[in-house]
PDB file of C-alpha atoms in Angstrom:
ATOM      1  CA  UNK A   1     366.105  96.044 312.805  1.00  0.00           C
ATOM      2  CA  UNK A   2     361.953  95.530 311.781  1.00  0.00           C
ATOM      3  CA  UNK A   3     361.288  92.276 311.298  1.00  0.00           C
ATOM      4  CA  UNK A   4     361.209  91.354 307.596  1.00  0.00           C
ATOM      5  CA  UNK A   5     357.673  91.745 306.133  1.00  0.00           C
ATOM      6  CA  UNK A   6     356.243  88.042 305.061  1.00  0.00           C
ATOM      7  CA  UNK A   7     356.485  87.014 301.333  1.00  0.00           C
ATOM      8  CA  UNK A   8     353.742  87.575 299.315  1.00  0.00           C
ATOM      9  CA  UNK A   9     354.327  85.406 296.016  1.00  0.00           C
ATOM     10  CA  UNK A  10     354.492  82.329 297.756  1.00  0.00           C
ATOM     11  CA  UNK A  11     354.384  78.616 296.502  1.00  0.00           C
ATOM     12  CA  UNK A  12     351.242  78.409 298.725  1.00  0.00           C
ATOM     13  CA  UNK A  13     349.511  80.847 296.374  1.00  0.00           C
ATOM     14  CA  UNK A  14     350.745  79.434 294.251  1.00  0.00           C
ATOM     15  CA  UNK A  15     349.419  75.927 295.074  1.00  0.00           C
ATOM     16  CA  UNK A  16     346.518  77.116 296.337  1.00  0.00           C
ATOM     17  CA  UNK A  17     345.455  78.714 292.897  1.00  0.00           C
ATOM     18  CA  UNK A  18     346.354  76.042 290.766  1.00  0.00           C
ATOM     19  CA  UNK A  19     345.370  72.807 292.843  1.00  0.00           C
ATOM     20  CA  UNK A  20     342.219  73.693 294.203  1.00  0.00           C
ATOM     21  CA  UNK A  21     339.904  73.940 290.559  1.00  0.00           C
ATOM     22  CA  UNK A  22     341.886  70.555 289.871  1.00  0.00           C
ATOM     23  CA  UNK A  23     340.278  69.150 293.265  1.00  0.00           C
ATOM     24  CA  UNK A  24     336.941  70.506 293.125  1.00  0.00           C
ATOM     25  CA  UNK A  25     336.506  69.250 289.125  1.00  0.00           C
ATOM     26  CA  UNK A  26     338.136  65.870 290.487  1.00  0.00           C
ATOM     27  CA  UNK A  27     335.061  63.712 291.672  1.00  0.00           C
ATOM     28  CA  UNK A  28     333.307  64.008 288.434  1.00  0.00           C
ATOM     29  CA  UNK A  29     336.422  62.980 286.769  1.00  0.00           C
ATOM     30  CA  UNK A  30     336.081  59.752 288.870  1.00  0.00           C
ATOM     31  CA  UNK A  31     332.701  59.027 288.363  1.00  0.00           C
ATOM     32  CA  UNK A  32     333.189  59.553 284.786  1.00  0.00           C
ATOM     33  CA  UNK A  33     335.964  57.090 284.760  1.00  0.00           C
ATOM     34  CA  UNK A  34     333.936  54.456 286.726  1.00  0.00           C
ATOM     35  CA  UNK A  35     330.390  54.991 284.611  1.00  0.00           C
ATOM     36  CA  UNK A  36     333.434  54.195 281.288  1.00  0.00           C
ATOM     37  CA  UNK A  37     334.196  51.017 283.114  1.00  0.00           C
ATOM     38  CA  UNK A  38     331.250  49.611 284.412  1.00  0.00           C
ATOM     39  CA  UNK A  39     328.620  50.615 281.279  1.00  0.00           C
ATOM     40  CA  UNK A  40     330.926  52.141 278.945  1.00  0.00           C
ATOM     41  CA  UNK A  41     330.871  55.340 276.635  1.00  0.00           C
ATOM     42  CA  UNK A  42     327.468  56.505 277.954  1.00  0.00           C
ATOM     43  CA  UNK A  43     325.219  59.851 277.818  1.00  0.00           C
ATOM     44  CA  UNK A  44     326.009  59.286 281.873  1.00  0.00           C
ATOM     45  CA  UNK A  45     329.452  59.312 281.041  1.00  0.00           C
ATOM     46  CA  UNK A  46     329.318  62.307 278.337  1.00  0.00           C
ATOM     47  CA  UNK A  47     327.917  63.992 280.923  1.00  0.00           C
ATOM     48  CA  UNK A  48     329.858  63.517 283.525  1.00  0.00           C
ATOM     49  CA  UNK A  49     332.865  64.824 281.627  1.00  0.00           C
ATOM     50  CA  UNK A  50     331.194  67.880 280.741  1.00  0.00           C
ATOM     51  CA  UNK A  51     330.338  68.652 284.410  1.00  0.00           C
ATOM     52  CA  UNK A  52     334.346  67.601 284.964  1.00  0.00           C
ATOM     53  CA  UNK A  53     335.364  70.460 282.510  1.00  0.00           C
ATOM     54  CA  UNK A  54     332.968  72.929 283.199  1.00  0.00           C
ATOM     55  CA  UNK A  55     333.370  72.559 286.936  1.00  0.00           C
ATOM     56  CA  UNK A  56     337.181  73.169 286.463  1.00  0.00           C
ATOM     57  CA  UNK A  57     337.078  75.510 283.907  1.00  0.00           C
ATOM     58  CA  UNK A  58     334.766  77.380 286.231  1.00  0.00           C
ATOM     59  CA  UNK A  59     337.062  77.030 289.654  1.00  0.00           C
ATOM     60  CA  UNK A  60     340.497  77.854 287.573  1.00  0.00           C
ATOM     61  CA  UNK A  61     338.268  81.127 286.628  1.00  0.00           C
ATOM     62  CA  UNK A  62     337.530  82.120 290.113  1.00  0.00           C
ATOM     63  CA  UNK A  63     339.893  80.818 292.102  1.00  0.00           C
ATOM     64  CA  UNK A  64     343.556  81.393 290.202  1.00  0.00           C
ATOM     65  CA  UNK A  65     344.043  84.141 291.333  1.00  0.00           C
ATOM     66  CA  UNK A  66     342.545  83.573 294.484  1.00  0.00           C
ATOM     67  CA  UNK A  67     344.442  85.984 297.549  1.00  0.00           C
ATOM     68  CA  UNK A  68     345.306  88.393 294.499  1.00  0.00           C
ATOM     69  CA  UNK A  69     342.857  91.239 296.013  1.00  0.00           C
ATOM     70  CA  UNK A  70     345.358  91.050 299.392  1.00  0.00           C
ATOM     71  CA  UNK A  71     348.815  90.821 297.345  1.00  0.00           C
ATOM     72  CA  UNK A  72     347.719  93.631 294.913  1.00  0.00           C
ATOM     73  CA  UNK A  73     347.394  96.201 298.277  1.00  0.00           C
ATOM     74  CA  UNK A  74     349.586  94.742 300.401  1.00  0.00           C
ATOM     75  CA  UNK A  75     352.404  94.841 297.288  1.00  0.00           C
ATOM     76  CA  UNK A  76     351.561  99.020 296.376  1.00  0.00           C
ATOM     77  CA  UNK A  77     351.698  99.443 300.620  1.00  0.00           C
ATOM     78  CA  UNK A  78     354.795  97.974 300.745  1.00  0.00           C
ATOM     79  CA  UNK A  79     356.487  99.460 297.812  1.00  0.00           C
ATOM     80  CA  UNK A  80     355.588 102.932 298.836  1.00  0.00           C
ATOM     81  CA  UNK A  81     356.440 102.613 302.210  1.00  0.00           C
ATOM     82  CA  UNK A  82     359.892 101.693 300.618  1.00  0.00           C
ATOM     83  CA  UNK A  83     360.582 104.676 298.991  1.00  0.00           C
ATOM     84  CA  UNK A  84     360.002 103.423 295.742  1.00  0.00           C
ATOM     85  CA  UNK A  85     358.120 106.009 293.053  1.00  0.00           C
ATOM     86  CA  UNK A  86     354.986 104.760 291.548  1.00  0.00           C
ATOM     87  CA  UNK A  87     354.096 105.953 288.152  1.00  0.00           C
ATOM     88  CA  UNK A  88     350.705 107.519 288.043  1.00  0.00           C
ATOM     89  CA  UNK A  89     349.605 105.143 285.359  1.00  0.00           C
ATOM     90  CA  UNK A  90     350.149 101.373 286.795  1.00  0.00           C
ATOM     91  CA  UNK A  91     348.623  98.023 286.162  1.00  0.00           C
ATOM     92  CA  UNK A  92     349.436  95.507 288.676  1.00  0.00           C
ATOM     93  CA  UNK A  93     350.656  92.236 286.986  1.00  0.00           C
ATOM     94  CA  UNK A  94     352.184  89.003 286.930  1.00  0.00           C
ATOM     95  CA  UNK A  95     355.207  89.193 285.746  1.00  0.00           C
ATOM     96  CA  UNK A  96     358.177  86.511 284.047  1.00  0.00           C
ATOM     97  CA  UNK A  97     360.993  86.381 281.787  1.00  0.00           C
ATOM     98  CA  UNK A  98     361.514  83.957 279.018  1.00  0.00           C
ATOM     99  CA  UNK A  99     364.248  81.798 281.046  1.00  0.00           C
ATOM    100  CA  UNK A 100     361.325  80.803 283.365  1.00  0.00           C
ATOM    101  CA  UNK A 101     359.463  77.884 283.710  1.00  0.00           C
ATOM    102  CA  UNK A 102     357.098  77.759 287.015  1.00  0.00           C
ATOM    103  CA  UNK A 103     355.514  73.971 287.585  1.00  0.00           C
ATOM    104  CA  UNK A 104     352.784  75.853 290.002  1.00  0.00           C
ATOM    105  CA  UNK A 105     352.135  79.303 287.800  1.00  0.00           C
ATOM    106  CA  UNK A 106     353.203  81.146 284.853  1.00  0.00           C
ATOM    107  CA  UNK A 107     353.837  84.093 286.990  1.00  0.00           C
ATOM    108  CA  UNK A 108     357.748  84.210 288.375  1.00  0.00           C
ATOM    109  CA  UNK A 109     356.779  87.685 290.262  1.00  0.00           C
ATOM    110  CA  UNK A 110     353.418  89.847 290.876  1.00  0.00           C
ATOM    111  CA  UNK A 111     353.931  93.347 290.827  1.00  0.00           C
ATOM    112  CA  UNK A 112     353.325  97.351 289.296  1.00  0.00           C
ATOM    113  CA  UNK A 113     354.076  97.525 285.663  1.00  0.00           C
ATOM    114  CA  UNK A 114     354.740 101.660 285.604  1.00  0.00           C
ATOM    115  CA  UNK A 115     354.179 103.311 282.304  1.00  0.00           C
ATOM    116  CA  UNK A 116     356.058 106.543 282.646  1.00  0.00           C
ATOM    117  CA  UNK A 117     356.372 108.525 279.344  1.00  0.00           C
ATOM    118  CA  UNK A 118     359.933 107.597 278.422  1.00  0.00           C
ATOM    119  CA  UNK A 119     359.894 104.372 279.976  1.00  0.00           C
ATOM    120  CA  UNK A 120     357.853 101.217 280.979  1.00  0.00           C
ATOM    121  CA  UNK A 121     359.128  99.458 284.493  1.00  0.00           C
ATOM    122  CA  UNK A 122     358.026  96.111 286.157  1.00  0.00           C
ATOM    123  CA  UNK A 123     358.936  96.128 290.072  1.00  0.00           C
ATOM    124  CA  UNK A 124     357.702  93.275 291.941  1.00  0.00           C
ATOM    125  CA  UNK A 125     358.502  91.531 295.105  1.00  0.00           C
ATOM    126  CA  UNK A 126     362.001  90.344 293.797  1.00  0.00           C
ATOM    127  CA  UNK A 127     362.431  90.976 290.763  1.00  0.00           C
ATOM    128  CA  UNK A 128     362.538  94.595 288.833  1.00  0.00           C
ATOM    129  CA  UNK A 129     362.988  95.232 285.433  1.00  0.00           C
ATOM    130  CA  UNK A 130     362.987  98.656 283.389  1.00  0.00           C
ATOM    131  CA  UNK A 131     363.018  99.227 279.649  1.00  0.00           C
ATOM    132  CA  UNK A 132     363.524 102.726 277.343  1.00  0.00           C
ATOM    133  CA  UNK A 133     360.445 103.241 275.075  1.00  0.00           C
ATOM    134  CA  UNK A 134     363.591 103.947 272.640  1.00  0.00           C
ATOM    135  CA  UNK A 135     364.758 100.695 273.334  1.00  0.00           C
ATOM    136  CA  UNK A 136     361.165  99.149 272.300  1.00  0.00           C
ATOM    137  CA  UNK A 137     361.293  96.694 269.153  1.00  0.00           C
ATOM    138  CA  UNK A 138     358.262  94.798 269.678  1.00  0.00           C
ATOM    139  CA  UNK A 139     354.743  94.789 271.870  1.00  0.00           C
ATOM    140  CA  UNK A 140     352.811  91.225 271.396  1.00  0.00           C
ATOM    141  CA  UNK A 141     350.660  88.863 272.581  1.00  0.00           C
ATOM    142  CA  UNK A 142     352.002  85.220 273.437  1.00  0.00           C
ATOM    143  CA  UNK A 143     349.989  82.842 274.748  1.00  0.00           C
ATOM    144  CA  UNK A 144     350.931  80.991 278.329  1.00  0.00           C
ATOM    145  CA  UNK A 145     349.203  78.194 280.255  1.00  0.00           C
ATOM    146  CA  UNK A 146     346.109  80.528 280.633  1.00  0.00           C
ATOM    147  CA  UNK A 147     345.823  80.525 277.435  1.00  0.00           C
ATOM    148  CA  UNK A 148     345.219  76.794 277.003  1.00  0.00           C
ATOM    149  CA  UNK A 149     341.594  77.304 278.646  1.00  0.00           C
ATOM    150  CA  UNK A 150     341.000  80.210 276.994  1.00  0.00           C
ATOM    151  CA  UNK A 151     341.635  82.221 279.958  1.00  0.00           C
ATOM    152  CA  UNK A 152     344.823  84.937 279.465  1.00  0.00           C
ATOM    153  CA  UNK A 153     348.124  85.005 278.151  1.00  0.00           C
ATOM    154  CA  UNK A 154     351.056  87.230 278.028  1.00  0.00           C
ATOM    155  CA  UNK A 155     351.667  90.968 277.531  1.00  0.00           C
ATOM    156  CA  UNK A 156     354.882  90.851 275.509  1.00  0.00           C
ATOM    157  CA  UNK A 157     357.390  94.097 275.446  1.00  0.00           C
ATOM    158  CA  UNK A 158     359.949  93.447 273.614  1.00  0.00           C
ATOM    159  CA  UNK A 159     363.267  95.761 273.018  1.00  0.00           C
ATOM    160  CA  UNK A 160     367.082  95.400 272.895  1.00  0.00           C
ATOM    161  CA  UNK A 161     370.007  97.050 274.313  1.00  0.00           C
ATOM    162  CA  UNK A 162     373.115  96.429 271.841  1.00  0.00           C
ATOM    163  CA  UNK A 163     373.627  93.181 270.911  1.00  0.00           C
ATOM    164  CA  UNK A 164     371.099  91.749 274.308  1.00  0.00           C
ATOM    165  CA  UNK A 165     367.162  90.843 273.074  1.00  0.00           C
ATOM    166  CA  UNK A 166     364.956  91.814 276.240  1.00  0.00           C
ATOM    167  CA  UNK A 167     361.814  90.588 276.454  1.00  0.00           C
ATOM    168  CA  UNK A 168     359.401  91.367 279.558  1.00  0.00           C
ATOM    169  CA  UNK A 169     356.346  89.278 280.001  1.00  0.00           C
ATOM    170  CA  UNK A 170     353.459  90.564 281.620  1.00  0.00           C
ATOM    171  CA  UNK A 171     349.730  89.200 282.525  1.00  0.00           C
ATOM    172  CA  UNK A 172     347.355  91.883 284.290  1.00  0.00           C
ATOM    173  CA  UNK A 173     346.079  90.828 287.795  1.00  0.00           C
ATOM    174  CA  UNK A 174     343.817  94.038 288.178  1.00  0.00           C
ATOM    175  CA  UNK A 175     341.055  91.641 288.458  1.00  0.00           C
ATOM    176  CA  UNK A 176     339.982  89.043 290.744  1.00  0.00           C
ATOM    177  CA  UNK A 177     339.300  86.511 287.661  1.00  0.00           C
ATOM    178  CA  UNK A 178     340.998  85.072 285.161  1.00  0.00           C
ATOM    179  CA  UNK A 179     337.941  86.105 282.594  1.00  0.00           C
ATOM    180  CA  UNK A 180     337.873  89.480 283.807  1.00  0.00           C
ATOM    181  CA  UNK A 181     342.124  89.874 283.112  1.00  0.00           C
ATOM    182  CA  UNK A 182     341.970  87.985 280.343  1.00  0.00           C
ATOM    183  CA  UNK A 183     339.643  91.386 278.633  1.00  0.00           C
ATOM    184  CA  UNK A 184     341.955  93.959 280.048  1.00  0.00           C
ATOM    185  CA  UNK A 185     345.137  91.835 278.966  1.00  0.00           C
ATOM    186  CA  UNK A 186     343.829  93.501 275.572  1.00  0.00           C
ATOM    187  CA  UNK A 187     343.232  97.111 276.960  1.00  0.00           C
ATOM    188  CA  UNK A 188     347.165  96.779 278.287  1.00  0.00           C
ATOM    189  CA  UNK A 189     348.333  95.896 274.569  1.00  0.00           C
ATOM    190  CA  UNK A 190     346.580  98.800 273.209  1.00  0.00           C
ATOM    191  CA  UNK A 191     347.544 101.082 275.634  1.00  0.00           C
ATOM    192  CA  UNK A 192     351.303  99.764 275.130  1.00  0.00           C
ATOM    193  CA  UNK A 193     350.905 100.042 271.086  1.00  0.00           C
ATOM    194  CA  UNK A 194     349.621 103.359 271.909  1.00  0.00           C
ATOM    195  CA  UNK A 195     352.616 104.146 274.233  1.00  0.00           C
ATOM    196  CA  UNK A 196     355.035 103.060 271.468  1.00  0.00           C
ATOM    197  CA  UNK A 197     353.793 104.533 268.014  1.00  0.00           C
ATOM    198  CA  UNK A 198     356.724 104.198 266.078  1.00  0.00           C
ATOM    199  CA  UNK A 199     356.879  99.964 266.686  1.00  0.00           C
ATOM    200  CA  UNK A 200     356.205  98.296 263.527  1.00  0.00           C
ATOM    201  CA  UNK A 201     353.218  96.068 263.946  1.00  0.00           C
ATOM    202  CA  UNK A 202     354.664  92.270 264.640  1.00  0.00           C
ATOM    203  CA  UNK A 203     354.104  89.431 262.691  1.00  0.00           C
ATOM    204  CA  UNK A 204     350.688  87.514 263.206  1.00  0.00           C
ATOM    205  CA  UNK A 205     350.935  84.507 265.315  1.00  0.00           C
ATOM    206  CA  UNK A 206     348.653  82.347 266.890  1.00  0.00           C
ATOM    207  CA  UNK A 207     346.750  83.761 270.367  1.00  0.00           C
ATOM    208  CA  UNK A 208     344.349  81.431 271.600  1.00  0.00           C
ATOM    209  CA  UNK A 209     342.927  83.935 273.785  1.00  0.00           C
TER     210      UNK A 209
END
């Protein structure tokens, strides 16, 4: 038998992407904290904090996604050598359901979203998901972590089969930043409205990105 192929989606990356703009923003954090306590509220102080946030905000930008240029060819390789049909039109995304709650990354999977003309289909490195544009109810945008710095959110395609609600939760990872995705995020919900006509607009609700 070939050996099995490394994982890609690993907690590393996962790590890795979230940790590091928390380190590099972390000094001026500390000397912010120390100006507090040996001076008090000062401009040195203010402006510490600002180079804290800006710093991080900056690093989260850059480096989240940071090994998503490898995992986004190494992920279509893969899948193809597999055997496994590609749609023509594919975004590659991050990818979780509503059950999910990751302590490292919003993402549970990274993967193709396929938008085939009867059907839309999320197949990652473990998980795979496919839903009937009949079976459609509901395309939104929720927000997620990302969306906290103003930096993303989620995709949301939303159906039901029977009496079961299905919701799939997508984030595009086309990009290499978080800025860049967070612009196409809104591309991929106009596309999907586009895709699915006949879905009654949803109700407003808040999307801080």
């Amino acid at each position: 038998m070939p050996p099995k192929p490394p994982a890609l989606w690993t907690p590393g990356r996962r790590w890795a992407g979230n940790l590091l703009p928390l380190l590099l923003g972390l000094p001026f954090a500390g000397l912010a904290g120390w100006e507090v306590v040996q001076n008090g509220p000062t401009f040195a102080a203010l402006g510490l904090a600002v180079a804290w946030t800006a710093t991080t905000w900056l690093a989260t930008n850059f480096l989240g996604l940071l090994g998503n240029r490898h995992m986004k060819r190494a992920t279509e390789l893969r899948l193809k050598a597999q055997g496994v049909d590609l749609a023509d039109e594919r975004w590659f995304v991050g990818f979780a359901r509503p059950s999910y709650r990751g302590a490292l990354d919003p993402h549970e999977d990274i993967g193709w979203l396929n938008l085939r003309s009867d059907e839309v289909e999320f197949i990652g490195t473990t998980e795979r998901f496919q839903l009937d544009r009949a079976m459609v109810t509901a395309i939104r945008l929720r927000p997620n972590p990302h969306s906290w710095v103003g930096l993303g959110g989620w995709v949301s395609i939303e159906g039901k089969a029977g009496d079961t609600e299905i919701r799939m939760l997508i984030e595009p990872r086309d990009h290499p930043t978080l800025w860049a995705n967070r612009k196409l995020r809104r591309r991929l919900y106009t596309r999907l409205k586009e895709w699915a006509p006949s879905v009654p607009a949803p109700d407003p609700e808040p999307d801080p990105a």
